Short mmCIF file of C-alpha atoms in Angstrom, two decimals:
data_model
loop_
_atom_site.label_atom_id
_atom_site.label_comp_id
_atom_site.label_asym_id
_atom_site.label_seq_id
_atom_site.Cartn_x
_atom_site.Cartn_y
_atom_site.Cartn_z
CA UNK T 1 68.13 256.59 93.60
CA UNK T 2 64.91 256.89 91.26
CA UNK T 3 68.08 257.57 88.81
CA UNK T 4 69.72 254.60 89.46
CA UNK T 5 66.94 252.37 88.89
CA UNK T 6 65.90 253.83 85.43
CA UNK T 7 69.71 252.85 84.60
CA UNK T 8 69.43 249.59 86.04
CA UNK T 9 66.14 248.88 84.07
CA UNK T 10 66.93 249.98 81.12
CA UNK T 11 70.41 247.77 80.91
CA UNK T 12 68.17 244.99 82.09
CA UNK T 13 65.74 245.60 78.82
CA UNK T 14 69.08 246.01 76.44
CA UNK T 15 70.36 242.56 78.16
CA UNK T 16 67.17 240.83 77.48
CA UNK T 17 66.65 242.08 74.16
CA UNK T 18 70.36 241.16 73.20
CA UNK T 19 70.16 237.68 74.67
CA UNK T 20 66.72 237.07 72.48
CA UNK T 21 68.58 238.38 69.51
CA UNK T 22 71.21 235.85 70.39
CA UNK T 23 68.94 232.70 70.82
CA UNK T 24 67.30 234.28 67.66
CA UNK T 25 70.66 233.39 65.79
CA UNK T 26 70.56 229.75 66.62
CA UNK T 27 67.32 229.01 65.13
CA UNK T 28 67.87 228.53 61.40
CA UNK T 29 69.73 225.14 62.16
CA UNK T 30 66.57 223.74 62.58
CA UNK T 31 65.35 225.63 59.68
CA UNK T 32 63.30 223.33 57.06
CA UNK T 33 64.26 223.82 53.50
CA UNK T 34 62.59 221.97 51.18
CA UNK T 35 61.06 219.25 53.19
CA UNK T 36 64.55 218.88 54.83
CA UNK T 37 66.56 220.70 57.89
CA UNK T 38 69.51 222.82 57.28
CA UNK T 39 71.56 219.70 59.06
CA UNK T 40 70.37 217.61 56.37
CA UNK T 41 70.68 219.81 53.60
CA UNK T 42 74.32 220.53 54.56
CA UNK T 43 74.63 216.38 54.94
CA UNK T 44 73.72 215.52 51.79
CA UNK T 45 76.08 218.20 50.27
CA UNK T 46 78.84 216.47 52.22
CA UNK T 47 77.65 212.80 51.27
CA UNK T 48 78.41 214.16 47.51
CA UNK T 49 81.61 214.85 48.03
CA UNK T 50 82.39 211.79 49.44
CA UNK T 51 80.24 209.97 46.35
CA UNK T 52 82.49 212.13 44.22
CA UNK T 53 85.82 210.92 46.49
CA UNK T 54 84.84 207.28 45.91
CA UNK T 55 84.11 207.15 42.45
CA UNK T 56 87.71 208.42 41.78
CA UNK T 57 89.69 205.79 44.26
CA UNK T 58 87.35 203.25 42.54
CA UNK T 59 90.48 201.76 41.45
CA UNK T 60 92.14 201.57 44.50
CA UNK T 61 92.81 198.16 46.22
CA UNK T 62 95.53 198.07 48.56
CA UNK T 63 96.08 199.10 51.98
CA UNK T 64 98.41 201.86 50.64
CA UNK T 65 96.06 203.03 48.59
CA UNK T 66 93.28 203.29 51.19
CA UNK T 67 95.63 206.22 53.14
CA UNK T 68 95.14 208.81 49.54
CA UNK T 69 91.34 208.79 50.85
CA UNK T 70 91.04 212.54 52.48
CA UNK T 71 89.52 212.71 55.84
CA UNK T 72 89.06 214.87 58.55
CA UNK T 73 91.57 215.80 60.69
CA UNK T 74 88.86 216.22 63.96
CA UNK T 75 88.33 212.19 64.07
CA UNK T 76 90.66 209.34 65.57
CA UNK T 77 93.09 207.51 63.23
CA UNK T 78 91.21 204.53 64.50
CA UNK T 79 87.54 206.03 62.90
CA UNK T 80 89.46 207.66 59.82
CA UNK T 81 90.43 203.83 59.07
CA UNK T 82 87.40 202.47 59.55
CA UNK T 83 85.33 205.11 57.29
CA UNK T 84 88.19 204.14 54.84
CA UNK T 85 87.43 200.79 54.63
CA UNK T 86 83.89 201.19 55.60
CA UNK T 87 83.57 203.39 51.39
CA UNK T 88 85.46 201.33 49.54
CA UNK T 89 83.48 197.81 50.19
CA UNK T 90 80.11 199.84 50.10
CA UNK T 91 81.33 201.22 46.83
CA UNK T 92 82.75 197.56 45.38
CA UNK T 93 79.50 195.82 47.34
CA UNK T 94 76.91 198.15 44.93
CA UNK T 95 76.62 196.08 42.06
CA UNK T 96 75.95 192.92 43.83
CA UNK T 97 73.30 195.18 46.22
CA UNK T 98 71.81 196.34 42.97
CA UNK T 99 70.95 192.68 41.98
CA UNK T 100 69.34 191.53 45.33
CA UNK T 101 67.34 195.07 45.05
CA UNK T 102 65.67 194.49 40.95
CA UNK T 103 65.54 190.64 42.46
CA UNK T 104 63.06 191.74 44.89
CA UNK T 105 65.12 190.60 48.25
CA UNK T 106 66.18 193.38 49.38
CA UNK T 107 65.73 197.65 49.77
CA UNK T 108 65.70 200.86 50.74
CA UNK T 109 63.75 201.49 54.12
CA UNK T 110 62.95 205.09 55.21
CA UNK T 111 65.63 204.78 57.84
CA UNK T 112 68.92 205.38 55.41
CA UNK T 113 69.45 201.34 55.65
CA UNK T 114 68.73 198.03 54.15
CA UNK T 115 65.93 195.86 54.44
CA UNK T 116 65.50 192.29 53.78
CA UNK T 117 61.60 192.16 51.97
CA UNK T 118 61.83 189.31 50.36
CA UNK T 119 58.25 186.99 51.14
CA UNK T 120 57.08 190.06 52.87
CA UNK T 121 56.53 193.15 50.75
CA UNK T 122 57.59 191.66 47.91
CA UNK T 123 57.86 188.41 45.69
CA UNK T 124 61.22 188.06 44.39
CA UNK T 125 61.91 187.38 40.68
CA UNK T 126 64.33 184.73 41.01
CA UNK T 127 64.49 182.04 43.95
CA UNK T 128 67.45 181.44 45.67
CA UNK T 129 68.65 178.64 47.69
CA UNK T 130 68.71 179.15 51.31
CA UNK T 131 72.79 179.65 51.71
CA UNK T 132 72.24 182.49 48.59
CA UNK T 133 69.64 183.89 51.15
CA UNK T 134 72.37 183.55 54.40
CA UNK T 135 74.74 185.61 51.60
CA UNK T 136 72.16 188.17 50.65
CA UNK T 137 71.01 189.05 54.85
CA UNK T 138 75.17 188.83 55.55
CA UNK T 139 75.62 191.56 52.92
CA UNK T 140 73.10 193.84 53.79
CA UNK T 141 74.23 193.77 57.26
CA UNK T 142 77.98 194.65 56.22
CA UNK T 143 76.67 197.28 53.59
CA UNK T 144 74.45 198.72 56.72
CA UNK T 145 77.38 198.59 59.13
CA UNK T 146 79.55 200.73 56.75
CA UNK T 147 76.27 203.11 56.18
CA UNK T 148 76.58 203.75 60.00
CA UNK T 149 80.55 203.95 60.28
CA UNK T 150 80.14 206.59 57.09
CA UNK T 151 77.18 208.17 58.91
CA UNK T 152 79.37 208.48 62.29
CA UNK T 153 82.28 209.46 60.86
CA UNK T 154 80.33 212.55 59.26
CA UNK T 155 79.06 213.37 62.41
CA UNK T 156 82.71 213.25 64.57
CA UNK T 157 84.04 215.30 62.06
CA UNK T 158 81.98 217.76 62.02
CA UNK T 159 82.36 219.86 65.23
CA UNK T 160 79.00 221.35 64.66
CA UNK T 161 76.87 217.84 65.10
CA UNK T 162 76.85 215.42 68.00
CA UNK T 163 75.17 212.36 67.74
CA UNK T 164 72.24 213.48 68.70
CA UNK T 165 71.67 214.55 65.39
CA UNK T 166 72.72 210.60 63.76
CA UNK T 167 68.18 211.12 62.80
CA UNK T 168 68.90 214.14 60.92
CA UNK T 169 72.31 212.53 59.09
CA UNK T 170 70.52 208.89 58.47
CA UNK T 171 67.10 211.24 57.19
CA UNK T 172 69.78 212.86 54.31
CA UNK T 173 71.27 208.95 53.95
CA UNK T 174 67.64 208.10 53.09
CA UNK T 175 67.45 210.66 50.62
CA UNK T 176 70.44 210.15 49.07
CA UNK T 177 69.71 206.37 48.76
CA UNK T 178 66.00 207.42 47.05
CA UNK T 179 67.94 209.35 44.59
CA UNK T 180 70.29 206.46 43.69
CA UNK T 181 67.45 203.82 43.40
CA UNK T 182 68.17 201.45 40.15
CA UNK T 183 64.91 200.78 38.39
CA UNK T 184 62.96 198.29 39.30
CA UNK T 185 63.74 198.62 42.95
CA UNK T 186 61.54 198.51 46.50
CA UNK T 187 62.12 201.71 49.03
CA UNK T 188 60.34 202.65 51.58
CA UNK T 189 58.05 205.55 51.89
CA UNK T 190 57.98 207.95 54.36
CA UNK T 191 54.30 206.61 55.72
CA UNK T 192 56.19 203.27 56.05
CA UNK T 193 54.48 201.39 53.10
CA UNK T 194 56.86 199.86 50.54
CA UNK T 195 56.96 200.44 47.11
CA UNK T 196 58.68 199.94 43.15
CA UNK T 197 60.78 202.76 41.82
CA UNK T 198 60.82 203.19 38.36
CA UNK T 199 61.59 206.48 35.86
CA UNK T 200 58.09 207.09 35.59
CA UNK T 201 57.72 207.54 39.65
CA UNK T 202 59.77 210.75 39.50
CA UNK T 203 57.95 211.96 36.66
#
């Protein structure tokens, strides 16, 4: 009997041990690397490609067209569409976003999205009538509606995130927006206080 429960006891220890080892092996998903979890890190890799993806269909204007953008096979035809159309009029929109950003109107909060900052944070350069101010508000609303279909879609496709982890994914959106700031620009810091990028803040 005494035998019988060293056996027992010691397959309990080897059990427990085991399963610890195994919990062990979850952990570096939440690692931080570099002021940023593996999630993000692996985010922001995939937000390149599809930076990459765009800049090459930058020609591409038709419906037919839209279908040569690659997606993931994991998502519904009805998202795939959407995160389609969702890239190519944040890609075309950028220009015009640019302008309302070194205007002062508009920028980059710490949440991966738009924020309107004009007579807030900041005094903008050039005054605009009040239906150029209904435009500027209705753009960065569509340009942060496509930031979240993007932002979903990378998350459905991915069978490794849910979206409980849309923080993490709009965290590497914020950093990828930081590191596509035009001079002359307002972001938001982490602390929540607002301020100017220029080439001399990165230096």
């Amino acid at each position: 009997m005494k035998i019988n429960n060293i056996i027992f006891i010691s397959f309990a220890v080897i059990l427990f041990t085991s399963c610890s080892k195994l919990i062990l092996v979850q952990e570096p998903e939440m690692r931080v690397l570099g002021g940023k979890t593996l999630i993000e890190a692996q985010v922001l890799g995939r937000y390149r490609q599809i930076d990459e993806s765009a800049y090459q269909i930058s020609t591409l204007s038709s419906e037919q067209d839209l279908n040569l953008i690659m997606v993931s096979t994991n998502v519904s035809d009805e998202l795939a569409q959407e995160y389609r159309e969702a890239l190519i009029r944040s890609m075309f929109n950028q220009d015009e976003i640019n302008l309302y950003k070194t205007n002062y109107y508009i920028g980059e909060n710490n949440g991966g999205y738009l924020s309107y900052i004009a007579f807030d944070v900041s005094k903008p350069k050039t005054q605009y009538s009040d239906e150029r101010v209904k435009y500027i508000k209705g753009i960065m609303e569509k340009e942060n509606t496509d930031r979240r279909t993007i932002a979903e879609y990378l998350i459905l496709s991915d069978p490794k995130l849910t979206m409980a982890n849309i923080k993490e994914v709009e965290s590497a959106l914020y950093r990828r927006n930081v590191q596509r700031l035009v001079e002359n620009s307002y972001y938001q810091l982490p602390d929540n206080s607002w301020t100017v990028y220029t080439n001399s803040t990165n230096q």
